[in-house]
Backbone as a ProteinNet text record, in pm:
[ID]
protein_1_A
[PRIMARY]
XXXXXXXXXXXXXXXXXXXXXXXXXXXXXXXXXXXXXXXXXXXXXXXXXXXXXXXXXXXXXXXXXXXXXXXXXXXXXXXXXXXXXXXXXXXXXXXXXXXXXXXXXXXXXXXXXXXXXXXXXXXXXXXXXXXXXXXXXXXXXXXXXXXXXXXXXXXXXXXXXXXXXXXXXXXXXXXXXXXXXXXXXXXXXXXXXXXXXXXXXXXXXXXXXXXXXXXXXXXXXXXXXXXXXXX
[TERTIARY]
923.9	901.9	812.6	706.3	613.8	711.4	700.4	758.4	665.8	650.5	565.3	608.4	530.5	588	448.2	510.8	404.4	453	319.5	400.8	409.6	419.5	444.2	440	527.8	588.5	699.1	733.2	823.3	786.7	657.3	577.3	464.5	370.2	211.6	208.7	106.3	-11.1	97.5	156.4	265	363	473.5	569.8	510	424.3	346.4	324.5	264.8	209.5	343.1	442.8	596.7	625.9	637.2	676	615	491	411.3	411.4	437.5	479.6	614.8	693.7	825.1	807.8	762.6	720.7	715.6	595.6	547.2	612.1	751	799.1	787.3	728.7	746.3	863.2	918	1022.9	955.2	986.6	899.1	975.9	939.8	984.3	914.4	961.3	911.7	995.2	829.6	860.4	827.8	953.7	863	1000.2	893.9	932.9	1069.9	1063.5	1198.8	1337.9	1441.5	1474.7	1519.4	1609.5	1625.8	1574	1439	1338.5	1264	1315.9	1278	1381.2	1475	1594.3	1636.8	1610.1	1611.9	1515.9	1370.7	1258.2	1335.1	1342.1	1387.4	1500.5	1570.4	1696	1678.5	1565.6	1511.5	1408.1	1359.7	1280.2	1329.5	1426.1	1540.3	1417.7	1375.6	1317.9	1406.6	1357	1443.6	1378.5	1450.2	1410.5	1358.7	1296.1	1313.7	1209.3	1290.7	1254.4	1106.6	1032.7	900.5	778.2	763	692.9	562.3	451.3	358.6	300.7	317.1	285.3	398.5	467.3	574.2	601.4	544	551.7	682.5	759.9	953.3	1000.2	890	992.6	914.8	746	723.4	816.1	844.4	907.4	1010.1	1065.9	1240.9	1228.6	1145.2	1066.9	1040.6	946.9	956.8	1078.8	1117.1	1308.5	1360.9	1336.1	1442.1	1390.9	1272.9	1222	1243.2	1209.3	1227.5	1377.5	1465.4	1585	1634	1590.4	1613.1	1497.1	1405.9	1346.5	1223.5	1231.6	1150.9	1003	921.4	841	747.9	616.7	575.7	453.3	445.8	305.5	210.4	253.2	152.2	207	76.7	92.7	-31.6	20.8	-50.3	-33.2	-110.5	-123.7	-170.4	-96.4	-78.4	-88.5	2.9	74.3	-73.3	-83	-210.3	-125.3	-256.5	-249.7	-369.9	-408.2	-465.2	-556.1	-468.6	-497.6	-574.6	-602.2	-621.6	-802.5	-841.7	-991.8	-1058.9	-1068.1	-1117.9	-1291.8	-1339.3	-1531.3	-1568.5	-1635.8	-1640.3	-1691.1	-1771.7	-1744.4	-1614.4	-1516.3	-1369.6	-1320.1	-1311.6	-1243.7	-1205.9	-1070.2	-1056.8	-1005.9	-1027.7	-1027.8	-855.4	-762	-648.9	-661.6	-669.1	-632.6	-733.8	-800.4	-858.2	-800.3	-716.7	-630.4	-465.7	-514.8	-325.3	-347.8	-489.4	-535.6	-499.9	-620.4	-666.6	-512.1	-401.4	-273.7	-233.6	-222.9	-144.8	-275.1	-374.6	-496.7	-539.9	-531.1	-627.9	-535.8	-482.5	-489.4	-295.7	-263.3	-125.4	-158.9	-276.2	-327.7	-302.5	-404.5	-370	-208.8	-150.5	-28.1	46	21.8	143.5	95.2	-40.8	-107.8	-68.1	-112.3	-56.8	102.4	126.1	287.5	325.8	286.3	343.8	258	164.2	91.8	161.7	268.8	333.9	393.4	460.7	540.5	428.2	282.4	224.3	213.4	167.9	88.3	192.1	331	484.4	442	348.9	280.7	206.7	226.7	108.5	36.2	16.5	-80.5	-153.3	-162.1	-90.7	-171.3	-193.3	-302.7	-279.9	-364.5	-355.4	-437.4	-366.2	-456.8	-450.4	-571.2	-584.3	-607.8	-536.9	-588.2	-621.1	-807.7	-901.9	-933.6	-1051.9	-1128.8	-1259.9	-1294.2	-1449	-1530.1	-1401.1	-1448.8	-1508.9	-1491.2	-1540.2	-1642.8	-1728.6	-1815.5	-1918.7	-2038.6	-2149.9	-2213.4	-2224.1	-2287.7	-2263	-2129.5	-2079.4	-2082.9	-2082.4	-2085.4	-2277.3	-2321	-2491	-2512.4	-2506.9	-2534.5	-2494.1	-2605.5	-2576.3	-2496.7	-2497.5	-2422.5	-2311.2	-2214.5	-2096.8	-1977.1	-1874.8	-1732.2	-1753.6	-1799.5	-1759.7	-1879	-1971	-2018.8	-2068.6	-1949	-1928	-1797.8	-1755.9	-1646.4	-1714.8	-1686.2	-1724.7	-1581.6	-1568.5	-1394.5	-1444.7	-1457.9	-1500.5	-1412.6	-1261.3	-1120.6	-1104.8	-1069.1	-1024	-1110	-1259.8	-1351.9	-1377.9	-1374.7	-1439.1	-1319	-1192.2	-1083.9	-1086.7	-1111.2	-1167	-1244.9	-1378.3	-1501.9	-1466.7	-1330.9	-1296	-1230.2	-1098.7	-1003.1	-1095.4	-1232.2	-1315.3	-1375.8	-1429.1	-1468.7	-1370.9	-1298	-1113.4	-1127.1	-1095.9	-1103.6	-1204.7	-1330.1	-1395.4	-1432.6	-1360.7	-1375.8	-1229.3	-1153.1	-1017.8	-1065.9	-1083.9	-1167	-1220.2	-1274.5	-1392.2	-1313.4	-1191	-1136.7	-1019.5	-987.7	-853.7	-913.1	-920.9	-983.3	-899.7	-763.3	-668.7	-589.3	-595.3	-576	-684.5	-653.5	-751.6	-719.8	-829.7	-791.9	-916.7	-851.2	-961.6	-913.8	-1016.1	-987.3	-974	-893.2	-914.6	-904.6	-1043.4	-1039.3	-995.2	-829.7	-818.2	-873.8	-933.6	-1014.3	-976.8	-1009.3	-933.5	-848.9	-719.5	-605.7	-516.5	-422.9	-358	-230	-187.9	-84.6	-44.3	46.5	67.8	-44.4	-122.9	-211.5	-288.4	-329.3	-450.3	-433.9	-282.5	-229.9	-237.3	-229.1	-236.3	-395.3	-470	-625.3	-687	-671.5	-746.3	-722.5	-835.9	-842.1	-735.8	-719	-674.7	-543.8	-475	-333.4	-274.8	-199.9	-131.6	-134.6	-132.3	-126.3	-297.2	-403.2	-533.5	-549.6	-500.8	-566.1	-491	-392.2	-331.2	-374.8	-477.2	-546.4	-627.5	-714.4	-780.5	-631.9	-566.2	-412.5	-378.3	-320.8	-245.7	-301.6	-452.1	-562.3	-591.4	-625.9	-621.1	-474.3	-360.5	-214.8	-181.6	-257.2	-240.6	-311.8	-431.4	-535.2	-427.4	-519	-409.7	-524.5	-509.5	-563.8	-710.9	-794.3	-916.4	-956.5	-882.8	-966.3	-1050.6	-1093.6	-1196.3	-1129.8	-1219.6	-1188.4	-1288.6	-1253	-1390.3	-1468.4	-1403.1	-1430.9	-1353.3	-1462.2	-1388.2	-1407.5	-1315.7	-1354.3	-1267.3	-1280.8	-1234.6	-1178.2	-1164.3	-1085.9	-1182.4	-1325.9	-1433.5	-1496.8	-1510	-1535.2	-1616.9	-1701.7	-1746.5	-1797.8	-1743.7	-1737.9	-1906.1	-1972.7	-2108.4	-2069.3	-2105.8	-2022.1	-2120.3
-703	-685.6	-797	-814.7	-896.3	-941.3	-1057.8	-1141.5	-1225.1	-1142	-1155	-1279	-1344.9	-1459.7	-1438.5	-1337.3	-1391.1	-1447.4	-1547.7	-1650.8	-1553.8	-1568.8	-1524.4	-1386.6	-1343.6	-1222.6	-1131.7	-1175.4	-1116.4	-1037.1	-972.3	-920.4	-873.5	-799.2	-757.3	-711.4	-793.2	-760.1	-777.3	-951.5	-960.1	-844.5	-829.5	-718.9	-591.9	-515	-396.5	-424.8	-505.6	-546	-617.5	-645.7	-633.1	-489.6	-401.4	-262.5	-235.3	-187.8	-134.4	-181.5	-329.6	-392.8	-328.1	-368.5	-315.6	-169.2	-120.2	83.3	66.8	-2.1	31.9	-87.9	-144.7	-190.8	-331.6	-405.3	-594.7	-594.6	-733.6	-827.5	-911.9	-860.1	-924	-1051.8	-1196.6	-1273.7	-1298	-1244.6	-1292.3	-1456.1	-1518	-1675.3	-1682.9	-1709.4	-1707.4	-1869.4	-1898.7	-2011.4	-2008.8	-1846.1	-1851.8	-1772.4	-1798.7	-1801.6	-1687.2	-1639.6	-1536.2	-1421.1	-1473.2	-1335.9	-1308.4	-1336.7	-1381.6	-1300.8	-1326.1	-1230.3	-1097.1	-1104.4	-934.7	-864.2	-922	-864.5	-751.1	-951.9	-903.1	-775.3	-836.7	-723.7	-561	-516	-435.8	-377.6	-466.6	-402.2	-418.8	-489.2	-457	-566.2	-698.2	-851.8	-918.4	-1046.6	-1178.3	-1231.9	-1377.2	-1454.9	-1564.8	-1641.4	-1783.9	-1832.3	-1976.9	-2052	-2117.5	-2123.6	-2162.8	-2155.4	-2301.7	-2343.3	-2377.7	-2335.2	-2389.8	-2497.7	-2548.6	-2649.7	-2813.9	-2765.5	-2874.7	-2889.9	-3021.5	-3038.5	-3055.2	-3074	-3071.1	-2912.2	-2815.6	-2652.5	-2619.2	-2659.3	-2567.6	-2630.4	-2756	-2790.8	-2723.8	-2731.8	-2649.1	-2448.2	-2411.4	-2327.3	-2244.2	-2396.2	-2340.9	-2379.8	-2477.1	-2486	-2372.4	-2356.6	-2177.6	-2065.5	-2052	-1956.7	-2011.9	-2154	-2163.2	-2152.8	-2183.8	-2152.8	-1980.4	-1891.1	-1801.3	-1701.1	-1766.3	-1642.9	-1754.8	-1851.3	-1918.3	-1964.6	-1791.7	-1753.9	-1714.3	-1747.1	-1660.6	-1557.7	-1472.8	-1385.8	-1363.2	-1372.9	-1294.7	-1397.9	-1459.4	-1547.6	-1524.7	-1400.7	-1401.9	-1485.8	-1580.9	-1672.1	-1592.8	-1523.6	-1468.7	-1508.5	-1585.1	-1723.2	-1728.4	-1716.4	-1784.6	-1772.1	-1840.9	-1834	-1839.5	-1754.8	-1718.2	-1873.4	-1935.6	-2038.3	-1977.4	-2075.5	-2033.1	-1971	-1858.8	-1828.5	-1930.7	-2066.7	-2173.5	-2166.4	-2163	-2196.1	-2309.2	-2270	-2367	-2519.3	-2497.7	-2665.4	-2730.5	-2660	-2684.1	-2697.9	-2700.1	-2710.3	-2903	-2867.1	-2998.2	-3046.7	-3133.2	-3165.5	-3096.2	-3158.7	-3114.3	-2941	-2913.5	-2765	-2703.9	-2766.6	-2725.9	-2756.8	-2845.2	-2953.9	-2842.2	-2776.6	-2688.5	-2619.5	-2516.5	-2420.1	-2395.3	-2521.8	-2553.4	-2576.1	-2651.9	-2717.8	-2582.2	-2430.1	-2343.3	-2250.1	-2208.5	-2129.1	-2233.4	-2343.8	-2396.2	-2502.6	-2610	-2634.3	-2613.6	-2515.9	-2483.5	-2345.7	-2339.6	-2282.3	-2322.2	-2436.5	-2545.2	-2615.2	-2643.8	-2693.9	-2631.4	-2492.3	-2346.8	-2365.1	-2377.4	-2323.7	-2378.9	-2541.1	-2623.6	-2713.4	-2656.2	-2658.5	-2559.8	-2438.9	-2300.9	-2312.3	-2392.5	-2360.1	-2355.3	-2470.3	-2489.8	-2351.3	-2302.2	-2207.2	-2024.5	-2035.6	-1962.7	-1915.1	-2010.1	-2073.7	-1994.2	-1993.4	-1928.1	-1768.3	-1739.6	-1549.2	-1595.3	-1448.4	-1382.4	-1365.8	-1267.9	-1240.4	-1289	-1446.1	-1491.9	-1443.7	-1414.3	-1383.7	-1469.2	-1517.4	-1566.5	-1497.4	-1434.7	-1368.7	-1413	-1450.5	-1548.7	-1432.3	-1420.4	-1341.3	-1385	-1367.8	-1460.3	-1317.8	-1361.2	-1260	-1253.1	-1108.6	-1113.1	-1157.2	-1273.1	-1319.9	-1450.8	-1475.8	-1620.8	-1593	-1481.3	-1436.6	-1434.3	-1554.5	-1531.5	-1442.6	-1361.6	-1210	-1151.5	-1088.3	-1020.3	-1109.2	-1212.7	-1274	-1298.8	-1285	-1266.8	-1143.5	-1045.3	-928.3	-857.2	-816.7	-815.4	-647.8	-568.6	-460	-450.1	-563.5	-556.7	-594.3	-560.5	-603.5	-771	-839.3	-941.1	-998.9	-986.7	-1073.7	-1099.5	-1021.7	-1020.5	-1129.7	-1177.3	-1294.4	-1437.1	-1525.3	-1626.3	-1719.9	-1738.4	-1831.3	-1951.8	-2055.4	-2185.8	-2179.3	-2212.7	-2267	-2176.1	-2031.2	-1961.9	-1922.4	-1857.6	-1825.4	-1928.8	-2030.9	-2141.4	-2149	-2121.4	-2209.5	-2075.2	-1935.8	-1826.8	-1854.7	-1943.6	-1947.3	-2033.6	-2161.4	-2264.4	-2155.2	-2087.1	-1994	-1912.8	-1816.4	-1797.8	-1942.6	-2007.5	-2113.1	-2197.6	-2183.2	-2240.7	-2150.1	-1982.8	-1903.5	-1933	-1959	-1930.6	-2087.4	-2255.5	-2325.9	-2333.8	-2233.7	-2257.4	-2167.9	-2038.7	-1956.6	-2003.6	-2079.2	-2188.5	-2328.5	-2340.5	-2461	-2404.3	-2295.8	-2252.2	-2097.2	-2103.1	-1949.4	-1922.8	-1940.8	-1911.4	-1828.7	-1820.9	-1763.7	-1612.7	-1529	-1461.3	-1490.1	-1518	-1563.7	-1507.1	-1441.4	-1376.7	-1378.8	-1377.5	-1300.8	-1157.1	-1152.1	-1043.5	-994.2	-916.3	-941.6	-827.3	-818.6	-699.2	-537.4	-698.2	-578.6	-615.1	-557.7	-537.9	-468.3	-502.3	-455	-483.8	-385.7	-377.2	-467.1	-615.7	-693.7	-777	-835.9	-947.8	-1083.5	-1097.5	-1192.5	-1184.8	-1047.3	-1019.6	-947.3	-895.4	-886.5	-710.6	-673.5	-535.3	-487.2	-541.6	-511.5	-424.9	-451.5	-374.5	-265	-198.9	-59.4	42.5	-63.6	6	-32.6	44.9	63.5	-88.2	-134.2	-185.9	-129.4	-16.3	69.1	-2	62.1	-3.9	-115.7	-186.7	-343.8	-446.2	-344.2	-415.5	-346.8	-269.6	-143.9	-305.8	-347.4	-485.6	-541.8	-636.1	-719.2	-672.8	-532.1	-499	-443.9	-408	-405.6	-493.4	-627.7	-739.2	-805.7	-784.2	-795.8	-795.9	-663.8	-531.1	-532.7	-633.1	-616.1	-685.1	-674.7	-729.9	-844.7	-888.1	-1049.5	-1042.9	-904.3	-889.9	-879	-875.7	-826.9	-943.7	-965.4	-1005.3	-1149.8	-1246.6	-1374.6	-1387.6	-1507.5	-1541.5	-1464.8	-1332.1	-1231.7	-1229.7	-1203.9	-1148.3	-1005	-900	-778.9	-719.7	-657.8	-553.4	-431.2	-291.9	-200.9	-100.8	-147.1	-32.3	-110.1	-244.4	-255	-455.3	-518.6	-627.5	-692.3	-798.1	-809.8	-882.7	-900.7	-1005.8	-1157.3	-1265.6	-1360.6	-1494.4
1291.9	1148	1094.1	1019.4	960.3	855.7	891.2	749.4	636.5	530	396.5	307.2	278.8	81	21.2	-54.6	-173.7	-308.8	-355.9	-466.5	-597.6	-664.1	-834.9	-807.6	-737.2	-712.8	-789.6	-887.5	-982.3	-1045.6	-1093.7	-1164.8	-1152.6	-1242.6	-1223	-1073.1	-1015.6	-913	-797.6	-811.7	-738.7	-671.3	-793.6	-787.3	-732.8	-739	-693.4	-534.7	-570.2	-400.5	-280.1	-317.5	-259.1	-237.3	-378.5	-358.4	-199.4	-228.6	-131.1	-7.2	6.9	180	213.1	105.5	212.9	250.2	146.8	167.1	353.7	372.4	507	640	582.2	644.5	687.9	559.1	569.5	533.7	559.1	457	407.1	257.7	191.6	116.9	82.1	-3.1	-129.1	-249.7	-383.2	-436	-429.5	-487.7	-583.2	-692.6	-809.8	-874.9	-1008.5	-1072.6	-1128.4	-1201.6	-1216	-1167.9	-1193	-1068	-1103.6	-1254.4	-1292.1	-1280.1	-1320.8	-1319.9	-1195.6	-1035	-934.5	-852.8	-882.8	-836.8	-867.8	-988.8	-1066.8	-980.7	-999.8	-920.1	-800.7	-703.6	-560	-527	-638.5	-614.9	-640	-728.3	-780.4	-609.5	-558.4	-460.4	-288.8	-307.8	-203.7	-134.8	-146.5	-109.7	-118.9	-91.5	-43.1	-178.4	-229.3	-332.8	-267.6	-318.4	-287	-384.8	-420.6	-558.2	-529.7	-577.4	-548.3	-688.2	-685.5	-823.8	-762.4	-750	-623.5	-727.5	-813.6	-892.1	-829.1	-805.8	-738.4	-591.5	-550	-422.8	-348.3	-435.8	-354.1	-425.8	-477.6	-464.3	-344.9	-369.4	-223	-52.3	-93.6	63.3	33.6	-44.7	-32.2	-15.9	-27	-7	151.7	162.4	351.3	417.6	334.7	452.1	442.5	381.1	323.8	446.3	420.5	517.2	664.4	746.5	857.1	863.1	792	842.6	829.2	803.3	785	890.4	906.1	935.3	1087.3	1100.8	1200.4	1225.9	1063.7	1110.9	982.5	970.1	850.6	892.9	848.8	923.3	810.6	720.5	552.1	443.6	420.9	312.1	197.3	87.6	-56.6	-112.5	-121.6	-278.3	-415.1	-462.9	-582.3	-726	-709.4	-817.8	-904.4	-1053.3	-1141.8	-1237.5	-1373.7	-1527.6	-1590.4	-1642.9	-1696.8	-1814.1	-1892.4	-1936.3	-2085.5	-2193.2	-2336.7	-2333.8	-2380.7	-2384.5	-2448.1	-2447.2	-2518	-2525.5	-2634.5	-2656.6	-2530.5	-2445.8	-2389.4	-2458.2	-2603.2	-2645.3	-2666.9	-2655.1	-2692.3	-2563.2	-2498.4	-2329.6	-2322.2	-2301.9	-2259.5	-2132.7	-2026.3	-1906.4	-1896.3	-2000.7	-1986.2	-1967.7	-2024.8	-2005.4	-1885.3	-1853.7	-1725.6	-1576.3	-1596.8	-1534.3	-1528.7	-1584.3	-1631.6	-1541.5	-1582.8	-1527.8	-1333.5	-1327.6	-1164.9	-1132.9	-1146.4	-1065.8	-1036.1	-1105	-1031	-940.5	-1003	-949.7	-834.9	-849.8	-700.3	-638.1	-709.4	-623.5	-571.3	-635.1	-588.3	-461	-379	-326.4	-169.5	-210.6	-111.1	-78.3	-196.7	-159.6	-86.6	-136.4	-26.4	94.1	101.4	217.3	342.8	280.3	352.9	402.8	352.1	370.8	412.6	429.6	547.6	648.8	667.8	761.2	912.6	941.4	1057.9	1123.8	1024	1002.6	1029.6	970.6	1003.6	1148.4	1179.2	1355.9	1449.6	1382.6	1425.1	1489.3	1462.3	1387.9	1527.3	1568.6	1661.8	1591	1463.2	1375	1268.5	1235	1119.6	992.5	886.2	795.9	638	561.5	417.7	378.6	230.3	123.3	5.4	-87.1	-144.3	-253.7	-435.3	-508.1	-644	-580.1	-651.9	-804	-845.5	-928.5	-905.4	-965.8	-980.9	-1105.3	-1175.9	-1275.3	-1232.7	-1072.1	-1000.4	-916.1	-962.7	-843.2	-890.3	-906.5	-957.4	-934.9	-835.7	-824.3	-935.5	-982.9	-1070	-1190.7	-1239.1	-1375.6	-1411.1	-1334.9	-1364	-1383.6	-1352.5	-1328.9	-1468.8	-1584.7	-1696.6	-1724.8	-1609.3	-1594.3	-1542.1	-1559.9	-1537	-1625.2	-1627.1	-1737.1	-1738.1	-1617.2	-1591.5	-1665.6	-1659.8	-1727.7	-1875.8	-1956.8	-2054.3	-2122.6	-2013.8	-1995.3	-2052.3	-2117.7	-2085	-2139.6	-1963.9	-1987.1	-1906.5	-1931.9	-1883.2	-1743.2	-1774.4	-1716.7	-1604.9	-1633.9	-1607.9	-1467.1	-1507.6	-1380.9	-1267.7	-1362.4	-1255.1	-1132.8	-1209.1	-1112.3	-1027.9	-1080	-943.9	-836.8	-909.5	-811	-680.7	-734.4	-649.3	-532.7	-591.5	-495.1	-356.6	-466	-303.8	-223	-279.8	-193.9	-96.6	-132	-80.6	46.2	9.3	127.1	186.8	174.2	308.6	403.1	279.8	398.1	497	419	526.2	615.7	607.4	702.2	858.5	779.6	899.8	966.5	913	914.5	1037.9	979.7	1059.2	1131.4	1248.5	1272.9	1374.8	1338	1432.6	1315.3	1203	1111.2	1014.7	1012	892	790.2	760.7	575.7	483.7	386.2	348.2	186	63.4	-70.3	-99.3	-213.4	-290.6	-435.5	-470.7	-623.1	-669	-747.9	-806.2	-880.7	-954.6	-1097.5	-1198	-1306.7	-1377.8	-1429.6	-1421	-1406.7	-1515.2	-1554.7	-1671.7	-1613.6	-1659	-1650.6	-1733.7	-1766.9	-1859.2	-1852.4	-1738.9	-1740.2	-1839.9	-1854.3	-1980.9	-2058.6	-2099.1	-2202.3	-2210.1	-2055.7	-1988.2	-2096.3	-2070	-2115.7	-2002.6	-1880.7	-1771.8	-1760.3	-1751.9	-1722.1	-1547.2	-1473	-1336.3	-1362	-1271.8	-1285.8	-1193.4	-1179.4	-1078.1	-934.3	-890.2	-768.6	-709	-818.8	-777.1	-774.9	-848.9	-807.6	-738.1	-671.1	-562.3	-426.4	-427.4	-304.9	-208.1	-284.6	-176.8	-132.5	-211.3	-201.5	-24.4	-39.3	116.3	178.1	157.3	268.6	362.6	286.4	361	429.5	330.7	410.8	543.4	549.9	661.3	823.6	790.6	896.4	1021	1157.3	1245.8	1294.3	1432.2	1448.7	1503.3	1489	1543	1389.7	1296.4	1083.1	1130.8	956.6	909	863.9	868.9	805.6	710	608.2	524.9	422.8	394.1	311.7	202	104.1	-44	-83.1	-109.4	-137.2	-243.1	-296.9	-417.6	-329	-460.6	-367.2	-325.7	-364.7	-322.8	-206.1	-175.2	-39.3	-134.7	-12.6	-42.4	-135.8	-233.6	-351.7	-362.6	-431.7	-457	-418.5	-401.9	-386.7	-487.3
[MASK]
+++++++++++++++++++++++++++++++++++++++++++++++++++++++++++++++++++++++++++++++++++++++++++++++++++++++++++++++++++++++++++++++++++++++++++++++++++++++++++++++++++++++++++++++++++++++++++++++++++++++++++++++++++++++++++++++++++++++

């Protein structure tokens, strides 16, 4: 059985994309901050809980203790977990709130990453899926025929543009691993105040595509649910 954690799993993109693993037979773990609304989730999709603030470096260790004692092993690691952060003018942006932003979008990325990594290596198969946007994809934010580049969020895109760049030097760093992005869409969730046009079902279609691949997939790729994103 593939054993799944994805972070901020209680909800949105998260919660959907649990549904659909266990469907096809993961165990899945939803980590989420709180613990209440973390358990309801789980209990609701017949998952495991486990407490996990990827902003805090003693929840993510208590985190992977949980899992190596329970399970030995990790095979699928979504970094899920974001925030959205305030639509600020970018003359108004202040280091702080960019600083809010980046601790859960980037670099609570790295913190998971690297702290399951031991535990990955555990996997015949091992895979990380990183869920970035195509609001971090200068292809798509130049390109004056797209949703996206009608955005202009200082905080928010940039700490996207970091998440693909993240994927593709771990990519290159770890190639004993696939590690790859994926950009929803836009998608109707509490992140954006269910503004997106695609359902949850779609913009979790990239999410367990990449989940799914086995140890010959793709590394170093970012894609959407119609196929290779601009980068």
């Amino acid at each position: 059985m593939t054993i799944t954690l994805i972070t901020g799993g209680n909800k949105g993109l998260g919660y959907e994309t649990a549904r659909r693993l266990i469907e096809i037979g993961h165990k899945v773990y939803i980590g989420a901050r709180n613990e209440e609304l973390g358990k309801k989730a789980a209990d609701e999709l017949g998952a495991k809980f486990v407490l996990l603030d990827v902003t805090e470096d003693a929840s993510v260790s208590d985190a992977v203790a949980q899992i190596v004692k329970s399970e030995g092993r990790l095979d699928v690691l979504i970094n899920n977990a974001g925030i959205s952060g305030p639509y600020t003018k970018p003359e108004d942006v202040t280091a702080d709130e960019i600083r809010q932003v980046y601790e859960t979008n980037v670099f609570g990325i790295v913190r998971v990453t690297n702290a399951f990594l031991p535990l990955l290596r555990k996997s015949d198969a091992p895979v990380i899926v990183n869920v970035t946007s195509g609001l971090g994809s200068f292809g798509m934010v130049t390109n004056p025929e797209t949703m996206e580049s009608k955005v202009n969020s200082l905080t928010y895109t940039s700490s996207k543009s970091a998440v693909t760049m993240l994927t593709v030097q771990y990519a290159k760093g770890l190639p004993d691993i696939r590690i790859n992005a994926a950009d929803p869409g836009a998608t109707a969730t509490d992140l954006n105040g269910h503004a997106g046009h695609q359902t949850v079902q779609e913009g979790t279609d990239a999410i367990v595509s990449l989940a799914t691949i086995g140890k010959d997939g793709p590394t170093g790729t970012i894609i959407d649910r119609k196929g290779t994103l601009p980068w």
